[in-house]
Short mmCIF file of N, CA and C in Angstrom, two decimals:
data_model
loop_
_atom_site.label_atom_id
_atom_site.label_comp_id
_atom_site.label_asym_id
_atom_site.label_seq_id
_atom_site.Cartn_x
_atom_site.Cartn_y
_atom_site.Cartn_z
N UNK A 225 53.03 67.92 -23.91
CA UNK A 225 53.74 68.01 -23.38
C UNK A 225 55.20 68.62 -23.80
N UNK A 226 55.84 69.14 -22.95
CA UNK A 226 57.03 70.11 -22.98
C UNK A 226 57.96 69.31 -22.81
N UNK A 227 58.48 69.08 -22.59
CA UNK A 227 59.91 68.73 -22.87
C UNK A 227 60.65 68.80 -21.35
N UNK A 228 60.39 70.11 -20.76
CA UNK A 228 60.60 70.57 -19.64
C UNK A 228 59.84 70.01 -18.73
N UNK A 229 58.86 69.59 -18.83
CA UNK A 229 57.45 68.86 -17.55
C UNK A 229 58.06 67.86 -17.96
N UNK A 230 58.37 67.61 -19.06
CA UNK A 230 58.34 66.03 -18.89
C UNK A 230 59.92 64.88 -18.22
N UNK A 231 60.71 66.47 -18.22
CA UNK A 231 62.30 65.73 -16.58
C UNK A 231 61.98 66.29 -15.79
N UNK A 232 61.03 67.16 -15.81
CA UNK A 232 60.18 67.09 -13.64
C UNK A 232 59.08 66.80 -14.28
N UNK A 233 58.42 65.59 -14.42
CA UNK A 233 57.46 64.41 -14.29
C UNK A 233 58.48 63.66 -13.68
N UNK A 234 59.38 63.51 -14.26
CA UNK A 234 60.59 62.56 -14.23
C UNK A 234 61.51 61.92 -12.47
N UNK A 235 61.84 63.37 -12.25
CA UNK A 235 61.81 63.59 -10.64
C UNK A 235 61.12 63.67 -9.91
N UNK A 236 59.59 63.41 -9.74
CA UNK A 236 58.57 64.45 -9.36
C UNK A 236 58.77 62.93 -8.15
N UNK A 237 58.85 62.95 -6.88
CA UNK A 237 58.59 62.17 -6.08
C UNK A 237 57.59 62.12 -5.22
N UNK A 238 56.99 63.17 -5.00
CA UNK A 238 55.63 63.48 -4.46
C UNK A 238 55.39 63.18 -2.89
N UNK A 239 54.55 62.28 -2.09
CA UNK A 239 54.77 62.16 -0.91
C UNK A 239 55.79 61.42 -0.04
N UNK A 240 56.17 60.44 -0.69
CA UNK A 240 57.12 60.41 -0.57
C UNK A 240 58.97 60.78 -0.72
N UNK A 241 59.35 61.95 -1.77
CA UNK A 241 60.23 62.78 -1.74
C UNK A 241 60.28 63.35 -0.89
N UNK A 242 59.49 64.31 -0.36
CA UNK A 242 59.13 65.26 0.66
C UNK A 242 59.22 64.45 1.99
N UNK A 243 59.05 63.25 2.49
CA UNK A 243 59.65 62.48 3.33
C UNK A 243 61.51 62.79 3.95
N UNK A 244 61.68 62.13 2.85
CA UNK A 244 63.38 62.64 3.03
C UNK A 244 63.56 64.13 3.28
N UNK A 245 62.69 64.98 2.67
CA UNK A 245 62.73 66.68 3.04
C UNK A 245 62.87 66.88 4.62
N UNK A 246 61.51 66.23 4.72
CA UNK A 246 61.32 66.39 6.36
C UNK A 246 61.67 66.11 7.83
N UNK A 247 61.93 64.39 7.05
CA UNK A 247 62.78 63.94 7.69
C UNK A 247 64.13 64.99 8.61
N UNK A 248 64.48 65.19 7.72
CA UNK A 248 65.30 66.18 8.60
C UNK A 248 65.44 67.45 8.86
N UNK A 249 64.23 67.97 8.84
CA UNK A 249 63.29 69.61 9.79
C UNK A 249 63.89 69.21 10.92
N UNK A 250 63.94 70.20 11.76
CA UNK A 250 63.51 70.48 13.32
C UNK A 250 61.54 70.44 13.09
N UNK A 251 61.11 69.75 14.26
CA UNK A 251 60.28 68.95 14.61
C UNK A 251 59.12 70.03 14.95
N UNK A 252 57.59 70.35 15.10
CA UNK A 252 57.11 71.44 14.83
C UNK A 252 56.43 71.55 16.43
N UNK A 253 57.18 72.19 17.30
CA UNK A 253 56.94 72.26 18.80
C UNK A 253 55.50 72.28 19.38
N UNK A 254 54.90 73.03 18.42
CA UNK A 254 52.90 73.14 18.68
C UNK A 254 52.52 71.32 18.62
N UNK A 255 53.54 70.26 17.85
CA UNK A 255 52.86 68.85 17.70
C UNK A 255 53.66 68.42 18.80
N UNK A 256 52.75 67.34 19.76
CA UNK A 256 53.06 67.25 20.69
C UNK A 256 54.15 65.48 19.84
N UNK A 257 54.71 65.47 20.35
CA UNK A 257 56.01 64.23 20.59
C UNK A 257 56.25 63.19 21.44
N UNK A 258 56.77 61.61 20.81
CA UNK A 258 57.23 60.66 22.19
C UNK A 258 58.68 60.38 21.46
N UNK A 259 58.50 59.45 22.67
CA UNK A 259 60.90 59.32 22.43
C UNK A 259 60.22 57.93 20.75
N UNK A 260 59.38 56.95 20.86
CA UNK A 260 59.37 55.91 20.26
C UNK A 260 58.91 56.68 18.84
N UNK A 261 58.41 57.41 18.55
CA UNK A 261 59.23 58.77 17.31
C UNK A 261 60.15 59.37 17.17
N UNK A 262 60.57 59.90 17.76
CA UNK A 262 61.77 60.69 18.02
C UNK A 262 62.96 59.69 17.87
N UNK A 263 63.14 58.20 18.12
CA UNK A 263 64.04 57.76 18.05
C UNK A 263 64.31 56.90 16.32
N UNK A 264 62.30 56.84 15.84
CA UNK A 264 62.78 56.08 15.00
C UNK A 264 62.42 57.26 14.18
N UNK A 265 63.22 58.90 13.55
CA UNK A 265 63.03 59.44 12.97
C UNK A 265 64.64 59.61 12.83
N UNK A 266 65.07 59.31 14.29
CA UNK A 266 66.62 59.25 14.42
C UNK A 266 67.15 57.90 13.92
N UNK A 267 66.66 56.94 13.72
CA UNK A 267 67.21 55.92 13.11
C UNK A 267 67.05 56.19 11.66
N UNK A 268 65.73 56.21 10.65
CA UNK A 268 65.69 57.51 9.87
C UNK A 268 67.28 57.49 9.33
N UNK A 269 67.32 58.87 9.83
CA UNK A 269 68.43 59.67 9.16
C UNK A 269 69.81 58.72 9.54
N UNK A 270 69.47 57.78 10.38
CA UNK A 270 71.06 57.45 10.16
C UNK A 270 70.91 56.72 8.87
N UNK A 271 69.74 55.95 8.47
CA UNK A 271 69.63 54.85 7.68
C UNK A 271 70.37 55.55 6.18
N UNK A 272 69.31 56.79 6.72
CA UNK A 272 69.18 57.57 4.60
C UNK A 272 70.72 57.91 4.30
N UNK A 273 71.17 58.14 5.68
CA UNK A 273 72.61 58.61 5.34
C UNK A 273 73.70 57.58 5.26
N UNK A 274 73.40 56.76 5.76
CA UNK A 274 74.20 55.81 5.09
C UNK A 274 74.34 54.90 4.10
N UNK A 275 72.94 54.54 3.59
CA UNK A 275 72.62 55.05 2.30
C UNK A 275 73.18 55.48 1.33
N UNK A 276 73.14 56.85 1.32
CA UNK A 276 73.67 58.31 0.41
C UNK A 276 75.39 57.24 0.52
N UNK A 277 76.11 57.26 2.06
CA UNK A 277 77.51 57.31 1.77
C UNK A 277 78.23 56.24 0.89
N UNK A 278 76.74 55.15 0.96
CA UNK A 278 77.22 54.06 0.16
C UNK A 278 76.67 54.03 -1.56
N UNK A 279 75.82 54.70 -1.92
CA UNK A 279 76.07 54.94 -2.67
C UNK A 279 77.13 55.33 -3.18
N UNK A 280 77.46 56.82 -3.04
CA UNK A 280 78.69 57.61 -3.81
C UNK A 280 79.99 56.20 -3.43
N UNK A 281 80.03 55.72 -2.90
CA UNK A 281 80.67 55.30 -2.35
C UNK A 281 81.61 53.50 -3.76
N UNK A 282 79.67 53.15 -3.91
CA UNK A 282 79.62 52.11 -5.33
C UNK A 282 80.25 53.11 -6.16
N UNK A 283 79.98 54.40 -6.25
CA UNK A 283 79.60 54.96 -7.34
C UNK A 283 81.06 55.67 -8.17
N UNK A 284 82.02 55.91 -6.43
CA UNK A 284 83.75 56.87 -6.75
C UNK A 284 84.04 54.96 -7.61
N UNK A 285 84.37 54.14 -6.61
CA UNK A 285 84.28 51.97 -6.70
C UNK A 285 84.31 52.04 -8.27
N UNK A 286 83.25 52.48 -9.14
CA UNK A 286 82.98 52.10 -9.70
C UNK A 286 83.60 52.46 -11.01
N UNK A 287 83.47 53.88 -10.33
CA UNK A 287 84.17 54.29 -11.59
C UNK A 287 86.04 55.31 -12.07
N UNK A 288 86.07 54.25 -10.51
CA UNK A 288 87.38 55.46 -10.67
C UNK A 288 88.55 54.04 -10.26
#
């Protein structure tokens, strides 16, 4: 196994990582959606953004 493949495998998140990309995409207009599902994805978006902001704040506070 080459060094490049090890690096790619280290950052491979699979289905878990794909969810974070999908949650910020527009929903498929052909797929039926309901209010509860839209609210769940909205709350997940807020949670992901707040988590990333907290990580950035922690890193800045830690090293500056």
